[in-house]
Coordinates of C-alpha atoms and ligand atoms in Angstrom, one line a residue:
M1 CA 4.8 -18.1 -4.5
P2 CA 5.1 -18.4 -8.2
F3 CA 3.5 -16.0 -10.7
R4 CA 0.3 -18.1 -11.0
D5 CA -0.6 -17.5 -7.4
I6 CA -0.5 -13.7 -7.7
Y7 CA -3.8 -12.2 -8.6
G8 CA -4.7 -9.0 -10.4
Q9 CA -1.2 -8.2 -11.6
E10 CA -1.3 -9.9 -15.0
H11 CA 0.0 -6.7 -16.7
A12 CA 3.2 -6.6 -14.6
I13 CA 3.8 -10.3 -14.8
G14 CA 3.3 -10.2 -18.6
L15 CA 6.1 -7.6 -18.8
L16 CA 8.4 -9.6 -16.6
N17 CA 7.8 -12.8 -18.5
Q18 CA 8.5 -11.0 -21.8
A19 CA 11.8 -9.7 -20.5
V20 CA 12.9 -13.2 -19.3
H21 CA 11.8 -15.0 -22.5
R22 CA 13.4 -12.5 -24.8
D23 CA 16.5 -12.3 -22.6
R24 CA 16.1 -8.6 -22.1
M25 CA 16.4 -8.4 -18.4
P26 CA 17.4 -4.9 -17.2
H27 CA 19.9 -4.8 -14.4
A28 CA 17.4 -3.0 -12.2
W29 CA 13.6 -3.0 -12.0
L30 CA 11.5 -0.5 -10.0
F31 CA 8.1 -1.8 -8.9
T32 CA 5.8 0.9 -7.9
G33 CA 2.1 1.0 -6.7
Q34 CA 0.2 1.3 -3.5
A35 CA 0.9 -0.9 -0.5
N36 CA -0.4 -4.5 -0.3
I37 CA -1.1 -5.2 -4.0
G38 CA 1.5 -7.8 -4.7
K39 CA 4.7 -6.0 -5.6
Y40 CA 6.9 -7.9 -3.1
K41 CA 5.3 -11.2 -3.9
T42 CA 6.0 -10.6 -7.6
A43 CA 9.6 -9.8 -6.9
V44 CA 10.0 -13.1 -5.0
A45 CA 8.3 -15.0 -7.8
L46 CA 10.6 -13.5 -10.3
A47 CA 13.6 -14.6 -8.3
Q48 CA 12.1 -18.0 -8.2
K49 CA 11.4 -18.1 -11.9
L50 CA 15.0 -17.2 -12.6
N51 CA 16.4 -19.9 -10.4
C52 CA 13.8 -22.7 -10.3
R53 CA 15.2 -26.2 -11.1
K54 CA 12.0 -27.7 -12.4
G55 CA 9.5 -25.1 -13.7
E56 CA 9.6 -23.9 -17.3
K57 CA 7.0 -21.2 -17.9
D58 CA 6.7 -20.4 -14.2
A59 CA 8.6 -21.4 -11.1
C60 CA 7.5 -24.7 -9.6
G61 CA 7.4 -23.2 -6.0
E62 CA 8.4 -26.6 -4.6
C63 CA 12.0 -27.4 -5.5
D64 CA 14.9 -26.7 -3.1
Y65 CA 15.8 -23.4 -4.7
C66 CA 12.2 -22.1 -4.8
L67 CA 11.8 -23.0 -1.2
Q68 CA 15.1 -21.5 -0.1
I69 CA 14.2 -18.2 -1.9
V70 CA 10.9 -17.9 0.0
E71 CA 12.7 -18.7 3.3
Q72 CA 15.5 -16.2 2.4
N73 CA 18.0 -18.9 2.7
F74 CA 19.2 -19.0 -0.9
L75 CA 22.9 -18.0 -1.2
D76 CA 22.4 -15.7 -4.2
Y77 CA 19.3 -13.9 -2.9
Q78 CA 18.9 -11.1 -0.4
V79 CA 16.1 -8.9 0.8
L80 CA 16.9 -5.5 2.2
I81 CA 14.4 -3.7 4.3
P82 CA 14.8 -0.5 6.3
D83 CA 16.5 -0.9 9.7
G84 CA 14.3 1.5 11.7
K85 CA 13.1 4.5 9.7
F86 CA 15.8 4.4 7.0
I87 CA 17.9 2.0 5.0
K88 CA 21.2 2.9 6.5
I89 CA 24.5 3.4 4.8
D90 CA 26.1 0.4 6.6
Q91 CA 23.2 -1.8 5.5
I92 CA 23.7 -0.7 1.9
R93 CA 27.5 -1.1 1.9
K94 CA 27.2 -4.6 3.2
A95 CA 24.5 -5.5 0.8
L96 CA 26.4 -4.0 -2.2
N97 CA 29.6 -5.8 -1.3
W98 CA 27.6 -9.0 -1.3
L99 CA 25.9 -8.2 -4.6
H100 CA 29.2 -7.7 -6.4
L101 CA 30.6 -11.2 -5.5
H102 CA 30.2 -13.8 -8.1
P103 CA 27.0 -15.9 -7.7
D104 CA 27.4 -19.2 -5.7
Q105 CA 24.7 -21.3 -7.4
A106 CA 22.6 -19.0 -9.5
K107 CA 23.2 -17.3 -12.8
K108 CA 22.4 -14.0 -11.2
R109 CA 22.4 -12.6 -7.7
V110 CA 19.1 -11.1 -6.9
M111 CA 18.6 -8.3 -4.4
I112 CA 15.2 -6.9 -3.4
L113 CA 15.1 -3.5 -1.9
D114 CA 11.7 -3.3 -0.2
G115 CA 10.8 0.2 0.9
A116 CA 13.3 1.9 -1.4
Q117 CA 11.8 5.3 -0.5
H118 CA 13.5 4.9 2.8
L119 CA 17.0 5.2 1.4
G120 CA 18.9 7.9 3.3
R121 CA 20.8 10.4 1.1
E122 CA 24.2 8.8 1.7
A123 CA 22.8 5.3 1.1
A124 CA 21.1 6.5 -2.1
N125 CA 24.4 7.8 -3.3
A126 CA 26.2 4.5 -2.6
F127 CA 23.4 2.7 -4.4
L128 CA 23.5 5.0 -7.4
K129 CA 27.1 4.0 -8.1
T130 CA 26.0 0.3 -8.3
L131 CA 23.2 1.3 -10.7
E132 CA 25.6 3.3 -12.9
E133 CA 28.1 0.4 -13.1
P134 CA 26.1 -2.8 -12.5
A135 CA 28.0 -6.1 -12.3
P136 CA 26.9 -8.4 -15.1
H137 CA 25.6 -11.1 -12.9
T138 CA 23.3 -9.0 -10.7
L139 CA 19.6 -8.2 -10.7
L140 CA 18.1 -5.5 -8.4
I141 CA 14.5 -5.1 -7.7
L142 CA 13.5 -1.8 -6.0
I143 CA 10.0 -1.6 -4.5
A144 CA 8.3 1.7 -3.6
E145 CA 4.8 3.2 -3.6
S146 CA 5.7 5.9 -6.1
S147 CA 8.7 6.8 -8.2
Q148 CA 8.3 10.4 -6.9
Q149 CA 9.6 9.1 -3.5
L150 CA 13.0 8.3 -5.0
P151 CA 15.7 10.5 -6.4
E152 CA 15.3 11.0 -10.2
T153 CA 18.9 9.8 -10.7
I154 CA 17.9 6.4 -9.3
V155 CA 14.5 6.2 -11.1
S156 CA 16.1 6.9 -14.5
R157 CA 18.5 4.0 -14.1
C158 CA 15.7 1.4 -13.4
Q159 CA 13.0 0.0 -15.6
Q160 CA 9.8 0.8 -13.9
I161 CA 6.7 -1.3 -13.7
R162 CA 3.5 0.2 -12.3
F163 CA 1.4 -2.2 -10.4
R164 CA -2.4 -1.7 -10.5
P165 CA -4.8 -1.4 -7.6
L166 CA -6.8 -4.6 -7.1
S167 CA -10.5 -4.9 -8.0
E168 CA -12.9 -5.5 -5.0
E169 CA -13.5 -8.9 -6.5
I170 CA -9.9 -9.9 -6.4
S171 CA -9.2 -8.6 -3.0
E172 CA -12.2 -10.5 -1.7
R173 CA -10.9 -13.6 -3.4
I174 CA -7.5 -13.2 -1.7
L175 CA -9.1 -12.5 1.7
R176 CA -11.3 -15.6 1.3
Q177 CA -8.3 -17.8 0.7
T178 CA -6.1 -16.3 3.4
T179 CA -8.4 -15.5 6.3
D180 CA -11.2 -17.1 8.3
L181 CA -13.4 -14.0 8.2
T182 CA -17.1 -14.2 7.5
K183 CA -18.4 -13.2 4.1
E184 CA -19.8 -9.9 5.4
R185 CA -16.5 -9.0 7.1
I186 CA -14.6 -9.8 3.9
Q187 CA -16.9 -7.5 1.9
L188 CA -16.4 -4.8 4.5
L189 CA -12.7 -5.1 4.5
S190 CA -12.3 -5.2 0.7
A191 CA -14.5 -2.2 0.4
F192 CA -12.3 -0.2 2.8
S193 CA -9.0 -1.5 1.5
M194 CA -9.3 0.7 -1.5
G195 CA -7.7 -1.5 -4.1
S196 CA -5.3 -3.5 -1.9
V197 CA -5.4 -6.5 0.5
N198 CA -4.8 -5.2 3.9
R199 CA -4.5 -8.1 6.3
N200 CA -3.4 -5.9 9.1
L201 CA -6.8 -4.3 8.8
A202 CA -8.4 -7.7 9.4
V203 CA -6.9 -7.8 12.8
R204 CA -8.0 -4.2 13.5
L205 CA -11.6 -4.8 12.2
E206 CA -13.2 -4.1 15.6
I207 CA -11.3 -0.9 16.1
M208 CA -12.1 0.1 12.6
E209 CA -15.8 -0.4 13.2
T210 CA -15.7 1.7 16.4
V211 CA -13.9 4.5 14.6
Q212 CA -16.3 4.5 11.7
K213 CA -19.4 4.4 13.9
T214 CA -18.1 7.3 16.0
A215 CA -17.2 9.3 12.9
I216 CA -20.6 8.8 11.3
V217 CA -22.2 10.4 14.4
W218 CA -19.9 13.5 13.9
L219 CA -20.6 13.6 10.1
T220 CA -24.4 13.5 10.5
T221 CA -24.9 15.8 13.6
F222 CA -22.8 18.9 13.5
S223 CA -23.6 20.5 16.9
A224 CA -21.5 22.2 19.6
S225 CA -21.5 19.0 21.7
T226 CA -20.3 17.0 18.7
L227 CA -17.5 19.4 18.2
E228 CA -16.3 19.1 21.8
E229 CA -16.6 15.3 21.7
M230 CA -14.9 15.2 18.3
L231 CA -11.8 17.2 19.4
R232 CA -11.5 15.2 22.6
T233 CA -11.7 11.9 20.8
C234 CA -9.2 12.9 18.1
E235 CA -6.7 13.8 20.7
S236 CA -7.0 10.4 22.4
W237 CA -6.9 8.6 19.0
C238 CA -3.7 10.4 18.1
K239 CA -2.1 9.3 21.4
S240 CA -3.4 5.7 21.3
K241 CA -1.2 2.8 20.4
N242 CA -4.0 1.5 18.1
E243 CA -3.5 4.5 15.8
E244 CA -7.2 5.1 15.4
W245 CA -6.3 8.4 13.8
C246 CA -5.1 6.6 10.8
L247 CA -8.3 4.6 10.5
L248 CA -10.2 7.8 10.8
L249 CA -8.4 9.4 7.9
D250 CA -9.0 6.3 5.8
F251 CA -12.6 6.4 6.7
L252 CA -13.1 10.1 6.0
E253 CA -11.5 9.6 2.6
T254 CA -14.1 6.9 1.7
W255 CA -16.9 9.1 3.2
F256 CA -16.2 12.2 1.2
R257 CA -15.5 10.1 -1.9
D258 CA -19.0 8.6 -1.4
L259 CA -20.5 12.1 -1.0
T260 CA -19.1 13.1 -4.3
W261 CA -20.7 10.1 -5.9
L262 CA -24.0 10.9 -4.3
L263 CA -24.0 14.5 -5.4
H264 CA -23.3 13.4 -9.0
G265 CA -26.2 11.0 -8.8
L266 CA -24.0 7.9 -9.5
P267 CA -25.3 4.5 -8.8
E268 CA -25.6 3.6 -5.1
E269 CA -24.1 0.1 -5.6
K270 CA -20.8 1.8 -6.2
L271 CA -20.7 3.5 -2.8
I272 CA -17.9 2.2 -0.6
N273 CA -20.2 2.7 2.5
R274 CA -23.2 1.2 0.9
N275 CA -23.4 -1.9 3.0
V276 CA -21.8 -2.8 6.3
N277 CA -22.6 -5.7 8.6
A278 CA -25.2 -7.8 6.9
G279 CA -27.4 -5.3 5.4
E280 CA -27.1 -2.3 7.7
S281 CA -27.0 0.4 5.2
R282 CA -25.1 3.7 5.6
I283 CA -26.8 5.3 2.6
K284 CA -29.3 7.2 4.8
A285 CA -26.4 8.6 6.9
L286 CA -24.5 9.6 3.7
R287 CA -27.6 11.4 2.4
N288 CA -28.0 13.2 5.7
S289 CA -24.3 14.1 5.7
A290 CA -24.4 15.3 2.1
G291 CA -26.9 18.0 3.2
Y292 CA -24.2 19.8 5.1
F293 CA -21.8 20.4 2.2
K294 CA -21.6 21.9 -1.3
Q295 CA -19.8 20.0 -4.0
K296 CA -16.9 22.4 -4.0
Q297 CA -16.5 22.0 -0.2
I298 CA -16.4 18.3 -0.5
Y299 CA -13.5 18.4 -3.0
E300 CA -11.7 20.8 -0.7
I301 CA -12.1 18.6 2.4
F302 CA -11.0 15.6 0.4
S303 CA -7.8 17.3 -0.5
R304 CA -7.4 18.5 3.1
I305 CA -7.5 14.8 4.2
V306 CA -4.7 13.9 1.7
Q307 CA -2.7 16.9 2.9
T308 CA -3.1 16.0 6.6
R309 CA -1.9 12.5 5.9
R310 CA 1.1 13.8 4.1
A311 CA 1.9 16.3 6.8
I312 CA 1.9 13.6 9.4
E313 CA 4.2 11.4 7.3
L314 CA 6.6 14.4 7.3
N315 CA 6.4 14.5 11.1
A316 CA 3.8 17.2 11.7
N317 CA 2.1 17.1 15.2
K318 CA -0.5 14.4 14.7
S319 CA -3.1 15.7 17.2
L320 CA -2.9 19.2 15.8
A321 CA -3.1 18.0 12.2
V322 CA -6.1 15.8 12.7
E323 CA -7.9 18.2 15.0
S324 CA -7.4 21.1 12.5
L325 CA -8.8 18.9 9.7
C326 CA -11.9 18.1 11.8
L327 CA -12.3 21.7 12.8
H328 CA -12.2 22.7 9.2
M329 CA -14.9 20.1 8.3
Y330 CA -17.0 21.4 11.2
R331 CA -16.7 25.0 10.3
I332 CA -17.8 24.3 6.7
A333 CA -20.8 22.3 7.9
V334 CA -22.4 24.7 10.4
Ligands
ZN1 ZN1 11.3 -24.5 -8.3

């Protein structure tokens, strides 16, 4: 996929093009930004551009080198992803040995490290040595959601490019081109993808809708029986393979973000939950829900949602974390 097929990242691509054309390529790039916005695709497109046999301004996407890169079949190109939870030391050693060999066909060997935040400590140290003394014919592209997830020593040796969230218009365009979903569902998905294109969510659309409908009942009727039902459901969502708890946190984030907008009197067409399923509006439910909270409490719940997600990432007990968030919400509302 050449640069021209990547939408919404003109800024990043501009910087990369400049570096190539001025022959100012650093030995390591660090691409950061939220998931599913095109960081990996851009890294592949850069590898193509550097090796393409036909294209001039951009890779052609069709020559044997371009195709081999996409298929991860090109001798001077490797993609490293975590094996399990971490990128292991053996993986890194093997990859770094490969990287230091002289290129077979290309001018530079390109290695993409996707999920660089999963470098274990030992692996990060081994990697750091390569960054300190890079071989002349190598290019590394590290991909992570945020530079804060990586050791400062690694970040400072890379040239960072921050990728931007996608506009709703662009994520709708990408979903139109890559899925068979109806217009309404595409609108729903892009509203809830929060600046990215989450195709996994497309598969989970029905589960997502169930989670949202259930949560809206909780958020508009705070009663003793809601509380009981809420805690029971949270527990089963946390145990379920479908990971509904994750969709719940995503949804709560959009809900409380919308409540903030409502309380500030901002235009309704900007609400994420304005329209779902062909005209069925959630604005009434949002107004109803807003009656339970003061502005300060909404901000507080919003940050509790972020904290809950982070705690779970750091291995906190999922059920306990989600239930305590919901309890907190309930306590404020009644
Ligand atoms: Zn090509």
